[in-house]
Short mmCIF file of C-alpha atoms and ligand atoms in Angstrom, two decimals:
data_model
loop_
_atom_site.label_atom_id
_atom_site.label_comp_id
_atom_site.label_asym_id
_atom_site.label_seq_id
_atom_site.Cartn_x
_atom_site.Cartn_y
_atom_site.Cartn_z
CA MET A 1 -15.31 16.88 23.87
CA ILE A 2 -14.37 15.60 20.27
CA LYS A 3 -13.17 11.80 20.68
CA LEU A 4 -9.77 10.94 19.36
CA CYS A 5 -9.50 7.64 17.56
CA VAL A 6 -6.25 6.57 16.86
CA ASN A 7 -5.16 4.69 13.60
CA ILE A 8 -2.12 2.54 14.47
CA ASP A 9 -1.91 1.06 10.97
CA HIS A 10 1.65 2.25 10.67
CA VAL A 11 2.95 0.68 13.56
CA ALA A 12 2.22 -2.43 11.41
CA THR A 13 3.81 -0.88 8.50
CA VAL A 14 7.40 -0.59 10.31
CA ARG A 15 6.99 -4.33 11.49
CA GLN A 16 6.08 -5.52 7.94
CA ALA A 17 9.25 -3.72 6.58
CA ARG A 18 10.76 -6.44 8.24
CA MET A 19 8.42 -9.09 8.12
CA THR A 20 8.98 -9.56 11.85
CA VAL A 21 7.33 -9.32 15.02
CA GLU A 22 8.17 -5.66 16.20
CA PRO A 23 6.77 -3.04 16.75
CA ASP A 24 3.81 -4.67 18.28
CA PRO A 25 0.28 -3.02 17.43
CA VAL A 26 -1.15 -4.26 20.62
CA LEU A 27 1.64 -2.65 22.62
CA ALA A 28 1.02 0.69 20.63
CA SER A 29 -2.89 0.23 21.32
CA ASP A 30 -1.89 0.05 25.01
CA GLU A 31 0.08 3.20 24.85
CA ALA A 32 -2.11 5.24 22.73
CA VAL A 33 -4.95 4.28 25.45
CA LEU A 34 -2.42 5.58 28.03
CA GLY A 35 -2.22 8.74 26.10
CA GLY A 36 -5.87 9.44 26.11
CA ALA A 37 -7.08 7.48 22.86
CA ASP A 38 -10.77 7.33 22.85
CA GLY A 39 -10.91 4.38 20.29
CA ILE A 40 -8.29 2.48 18.15
CA THR A 41 -8.71 2.08 14.31
CA LEU A 42 -7.01 -0.67 12.10
CA HIS A 43 -7.39 -0.87 7.96
CA ILE A 44 -7.23 -4.20 6.84
CA ARG A 45 -6.19 -3.77 3.24
CA GLU A 46 -6.77 -6.40 0.54
CA ASP A 47 -3.13 -6.65 0.05
CA ARG A 48 -2.28 -6.95 3.86
CA ARG A 49 0.50 -4.38 3.46
CA HIS A 50 0.49 -3.32 7.13
CA MET A 51 -2.30 -4.89 9.38
CA GLN A 52 -2.77 -8.61 9.20
CA ASP A 53 -5.89 -10.58 10.11
CA SER A 54 -4.10 -11.88 13.30
CA ASP A 55 -3.69 -8.20 14.34
CA LEU A 56 -7.39 -7.70 14.01
CA TYR A 57 -8.06 -10.92 16.17
CA ALA A 58 -5.35 -9.85 18.87
CA LEU A 59 -6.44 -6.28 19.02
CA LYS A 60 -10.04 -7.28 19.27
CA LYS A 61 -9.34 -9.59 22.19
CA HIS A 62 -7.01 -6.71 23.99
CA VAL A 63 -8.21 -3.45 23.45
CA GLU A 64 -10.91 -1.86 26.06
CA VAL A 65 -11.82 1.16 24.17
CA PRO A 66 -13.99 1.03 21.08
CA LEU A 67 -12.32 -0.91 18.09
CA ASN A 68 -12.90 0.31 14.58
CA LEU A 69 -12.24 -1.64 11.62
CA GLU A 70 -11.87 0.01 8.16
CA LEU A 71 -12.33 -1.88 5.20
CA ALA A 72 -13.24 -1.75 1.49
CA ALA A 73 -16.84 -3.20 0.77
CA THR A 74 -15.95 -6.54 -0.45
CA PRO A 75 -17.48 -10.00 0.36
CA GLU A 76 -13.91 -11.09 1.94
CA MET A 77 -14.02 -7.91 4.47
CA LEU A 78 -17.55 -8.50 5.12
CA ALA A 79 -16.94 -12.07 6.40
CA LEU A 80 -14.00 -10.80 8.45
CA ALA A 81 -16.36 -7.92 10.16
CA CYS A 82 -18.98 -10.34 10.89
CA LYS A 83 -16.58 -12.89 12.36
CA THR A 84 -14.71 -10.38 14.44
CA LYS A 85 -17.46 -7.74 15.28
CA PRO A 86 -15.50 -4.64 15.73
CA ASP A 87 -17.41 -1.44 17.53
CA MET A 88 -17.57 0.17 14.09
CA VAL A 89 -17.21 -0.85 10.49
CA MET A 90 -15.67 2.19 8.41
CA VAL A 91 -16.19 1.67 4.76
CA VAL A 92 -13.30 3.03 2.49
CA PRO A 93 -12.71 3.09 -1.38
CA GLU A 94 -9.70 1.11 -2.04
CA GLY A 95 -7.19 1.41 -4.69
CA ARG A 96 -4.59 -1.30 -5.43
CA ASN A 97 -2.01 1.11 -6.26
CA GLU A 98 -2.68 3.86 -3.84
CA ILE A 99 -0.47 4.91 -1.12
CA THR A 100 -3.49 5.73 1.20
CA THR A 101 -7.02 6.36 0.74
CA GLU A 102 -7.59 8.85 -1.77
CA GLY A 103 -10.94 10.02 -1.83
CA GLY A 104 -14.42 9.25 -0.30
CA LEU A 105 -16.74 6.69 -1.33
CA ASN A 106 -18.80 7.33 -4.34
CA VAL A 107 -22.16 6.26 -2.71
CA ILE A 108 -24.32 7.64 -5.40
CA GLU A 109 -22.87 5.30 -8.07
CA ASP A 110 -22.42 2.38 -5.82
CA ALA A 111 -25.61 2.56 -3.74
CA SER A 112 -26.89 -0.86 -4.70
CA ARG A 113 -23.78 -2.87 -3.75
CA LEU A 114 -22.95 -1.01 -0.68
CA HIS A 115 -26.92 -1.10 0.42
CA ASP A 116 -26.51 -4.97 0.66
CA PHE A 117 -23.02 -4.58 2.36
CA ILE A 118 -24.37 -2.20 4.88
CA SER A 119 -27.60 -4.36 5.41
CA THR A 120 -25.46 -7.28 6.47
CA VAL A 121 -23.09 -5.40 8.79
CA LYS A 122 -26.22 -3.93 10.62
CA GLU A 123 -27.95 -7.25 11.05
CA ASN A 124 -24.65 -8.13 12.63
CA GLY A 125 -25.32 -5.33 15.30
CA MET A 126 -22.38 -3.00 14.13
CA PRO A 127 -22.67 0.64 13.07
CA VAL A 128 -21.36 1.38 9.75
CA SER A 129 -19.43 4.57 8.70
CA ALA A 130 -19.21 5.97 5.08
CA PHE A 131 -15.99 7.77 4.48
CA ILE A 132 -17.07 10.67 2.35
CA ASP A 133 -16.10 14.02 0.60
CA ALA A 134 -17.71 17.25 2.03
CA ASP A 135 -20.44 16.76 -0.68
CA GLU A 136 -24.06 17.18 0.13
CA ALA A 137 -25.26 14.71 -2.51
CA GLN A 138 -22.89 12.19 -1.33
CA ILE A 139 -23.87 12.37 2.14
CA GLU A 140 -27.68 12.32 1.14
CA ALA A 141 -26.90 9.08 -0.54
CA ALA A 142 -25.10 7.72 2.37
CA LYS A 143 -28.12 8.39 4.44
CA ALA A 144 -30.45 6.91 1.81
CA CYS A 145 -28.05 3.78 1.59
CA GLY A 146 -28.24 3.32 5.38
CA PHE A 147 -24.98 4.42 6.74
CA THR A 148 -25.34 5.26 10.26
CA VAL A 149 -22.30 7.49 10.61
CA CYS A 150 -20.42 9.66 8.06
CA GLU A 151 -16.78 10.47 8.42
CA ILE A 152 -16.02 13.60 6.41
CA HIS A 153 -12.61 13.48 4.11
CA THR A 154 -10.45 16.01 5.61
CA GLY A 155 -7.55 15.36 3.11
CA PRO A 156 -8.08 18.35 0.86
CA TYR A 157 -8.10 20.72 3.68
CA ALA A 158 -4.59 19.04 4.86
CA GLU A 159 -3.30 19.32 1.29
CA ALA A 160 -4.29 22.92 1.06
CA VAL A 161 -2.33 23.52 4.49
CA ILE A 162 0.82 22.12 2.90
CA LYS A 163 0.48 23.95 -0.27
CA ASN A 164 0.10 27.31 1.43
CA GLY A 165 3.30 26.97 3.23
CA PHE A 166 1.35 25.56 6.29
CA SER A 167 -0.81 28.66 6.86
CA LEU A 168 -3.86 27.80 8.69
CA ASP A 169 -5.68 30.94 7.86
CA CYS A 170 -5.08 31.65 4.03
CA ASP A 171 -8.25 31.88 1.79
CA ALA A 172 -7.80 28.37 0.42
CA VAL A 173 -7.53 26.77 3.83
CA LEU A 174 -10.63 28.98 5.12
CA GLU A 175 -12.43 27.68 2.01
CA SER A 176 -11.63 24.17 2.92
CA MET A 177 -12.75 24.32 6.35
CA GLN A 178 -15.82 26.02 5.09
CA GLN A 179 -16.80 23.22 2.90
CA ILE A 180 -16.08 20.56 5.89
CA SER A 181 -17.99 22.80 8.18
CA HIS A 182 -21.11 22.84 5.90
CA ALA A 183 -20.94 19.02 5.31
CA VAL A 184 -20.66 18.45 9.12
CA ALA A 185 -23.86 20.41 9.66
CA HIS A 186 -25.51 18.53 7.04
CA VAL A 187 -24.68 15.10 8.24
CA CYS A 188 -26.00 16.32 11.70
CA SER A 189 -29.17 17.74 10.27
CA LEU A 190 -29.86 14.05 8.69
CA GLY A 191 -29.64 12.58 12.28
CA MET A 192 -26.26 10.62 11.54
CA GLN A 193 -23.08 10.74 13.60
CA CYS A 194 -20.57 12.83 11.93
CA ASN A 195 -16.80 11.95 12.32
CA ALA A 196 -13.83 13.39 10.36
CA GLY A 197 -10.24 12.63 9.29
CA HIS A 198 -7.41 11.93 7.12
CA GLY A 199 -4.20 13.90 6.93
CA LEU A 200 -4.70 15.67 10.01
CA THR A 201 -1.67 16.41 11.98
CA HIS A 202 -0.42 17.93 15.25
CA HIS A 203 -0.13 21.33 13.09
CA ASN A 204 -3.44 21.21 11.30
CA VAL A 205 -5.84 19.49 13.73
CA SER A 206 -6.86 22.81 15.16
CA GLY A 207 -8.99 24.09 12.09
CA ILE A 208 -11.07 20.97 12.22
CA ALA A 209 -11.42 20.55 15.81
CA SER A 210 -12.92 24.01 16.05
CA ILE A 211 -15.82 22.82 13.91
CA LYS A 212 -19.00 21.96 15.73
CA GLY A 213 -20.81 18.70 15.40
CA ILE A 214 -18.05 16.53 15.09
CA THR A 215 -18.06 13.38 17.28
CA GLU A 216 -14.56 11.73 16.75
CA LEU A 217 -11.39 12.56 14.66
CA HIS A 218 -9.71 9.59 13.23
CA ILE A 219 -6.11 10.43 13.22
CA GLY A 220 -3.07 7.78 12.23
CA HIS A 221 -0.14 8.68 10.22
CA SER A 222 0.97 12.22 12.13
CA ILE A 223 0.60 10.40 15.63
CA VAL A 224 2.80 7.43 14.65
CA SER A 225 5.24 9.77 12.89
CA ARG A 226 5.70 11.88 16.18
CA SER A 227 5.62 8.79 18.40
CA ILE A 228 9.07 7.77 16.75
CA PHE A 229 10.44 10.80 18.77
CA THR A 230 8.22 10.96 21.71
CA GLY A 231 6.57 7.73 22.32
CA MET A 232 3.09 6.80 21.51
CA ARG A 233 1.60 7.82 24.98
CA GLN A 234 2.90 11.45 24.77
CA SER A 235 2.23 11.72 21.01
CA VAL A 236 -1.43 10.81 21.62
CA ALA A 237 -1.46 13.03 24.68
CA GLU A 238 -0.34 16.09 22.65
CA MET A 239 -2.71 15.60 19.95
CA LYS A 240 -5.75 15.29 22.42
CA THR A 241 -4.52 18.82 24.06
CA SER A 242 -4.48 20.43 20.56
CA ILE A 243 -8.20 19.08 19.96
CA GLU A 244 -9.28 20.59 23.37
CA LYS A 245 -7.53 23.65 22.91
CA ALA A 246 -9.06 24.24 19.46
CA GLN A 247 -12.51 23.48 20.80
CA HIS A 248 -12.24 25.87 23.54
CA ALA A 249 -10.57 28.78 21.49
N1 PXP B 301 -9.83 8.00 8.10
C1 PXP B 301 -9.87 7.08 6.91
C2 PXP B 301 -11.07 6.61 6.48
C3 PXP B 301 -8.49 6.64 6.39
O1 PXP B 301 -8.64 6.01 5.42
C4 PXP B 301 -7.38 7.16 7.23
C5 PXP B 301 -6.13 6.59 6.79
O2 PXP B 301 -6.10 5.28 6.94
C6 PXP B 301 -7.45 7.92 8.51
C7 PXP B 301 -8.72 8.58 8.64
C8 PXP B 301 -6.29 8.35 8.97
O3 PXP B 301 -5.68 9.32 8.04
P1 PXP B 301 -4.13 9.83 8.63
O4 PXP B 301 -3.44 8.42 8.72
O5 PXP B 301 -3.81 10.46 7.38
O6 PXP B 301 -4.27 10.25 9.77
#
């Protein structure tokens, strides 16, 4: 079974819109776990636009499933990860003006800086994941650099679905699935764990969940969006059902 890690950043986005105390990400994590989440993910951004350091401390203390910390490879974030010891460190590129993570890491260009960062994370006993495009050269660079996990960027697939009128079987979407499928096989052949995520929704998740070799899907925005209408527990449970169905189709 593919595991579902639920990114709850956007619960904090709503809270920060008013700079107040609700909705509480800890409560959201409880509801997500009751809905079947296998892991909880948060991204501490440099500008702290949603999750705050205090959220990380509170979630670390409270959450009983694996807690994943998404971050940019900076000295500040390295110190935070080493202090709080999440169950996995997920490295992403971070642009100050981006709305969300826009692309995978350029491990080829950034190898020496990433290598030192990864070594320290691993010395502190945490697995470290690279958010990476479906590109064989980048995957090989991630392996050489010391990453233990690759998370394949599914954003281009999600965009292809939107651009093609929400079709899941037009040529552009199938081509994107094919690229992701090859990337997943390549990660697995190098002996690394392969995860995937970004832009996945209740509608489009089936295409990616049908790919063999994926260990975890990391999904946030769509789950939090639907939770406004159904509640978090139900939204997560529906996503789990969609993943299960796609795997057995
Ligand atoms: N994986 C990574 C590396 C991300 O940066 C994000 C967004 O924070 C996600 C997965 C989840 O993406 P989405 O919110 O579009 O489901």
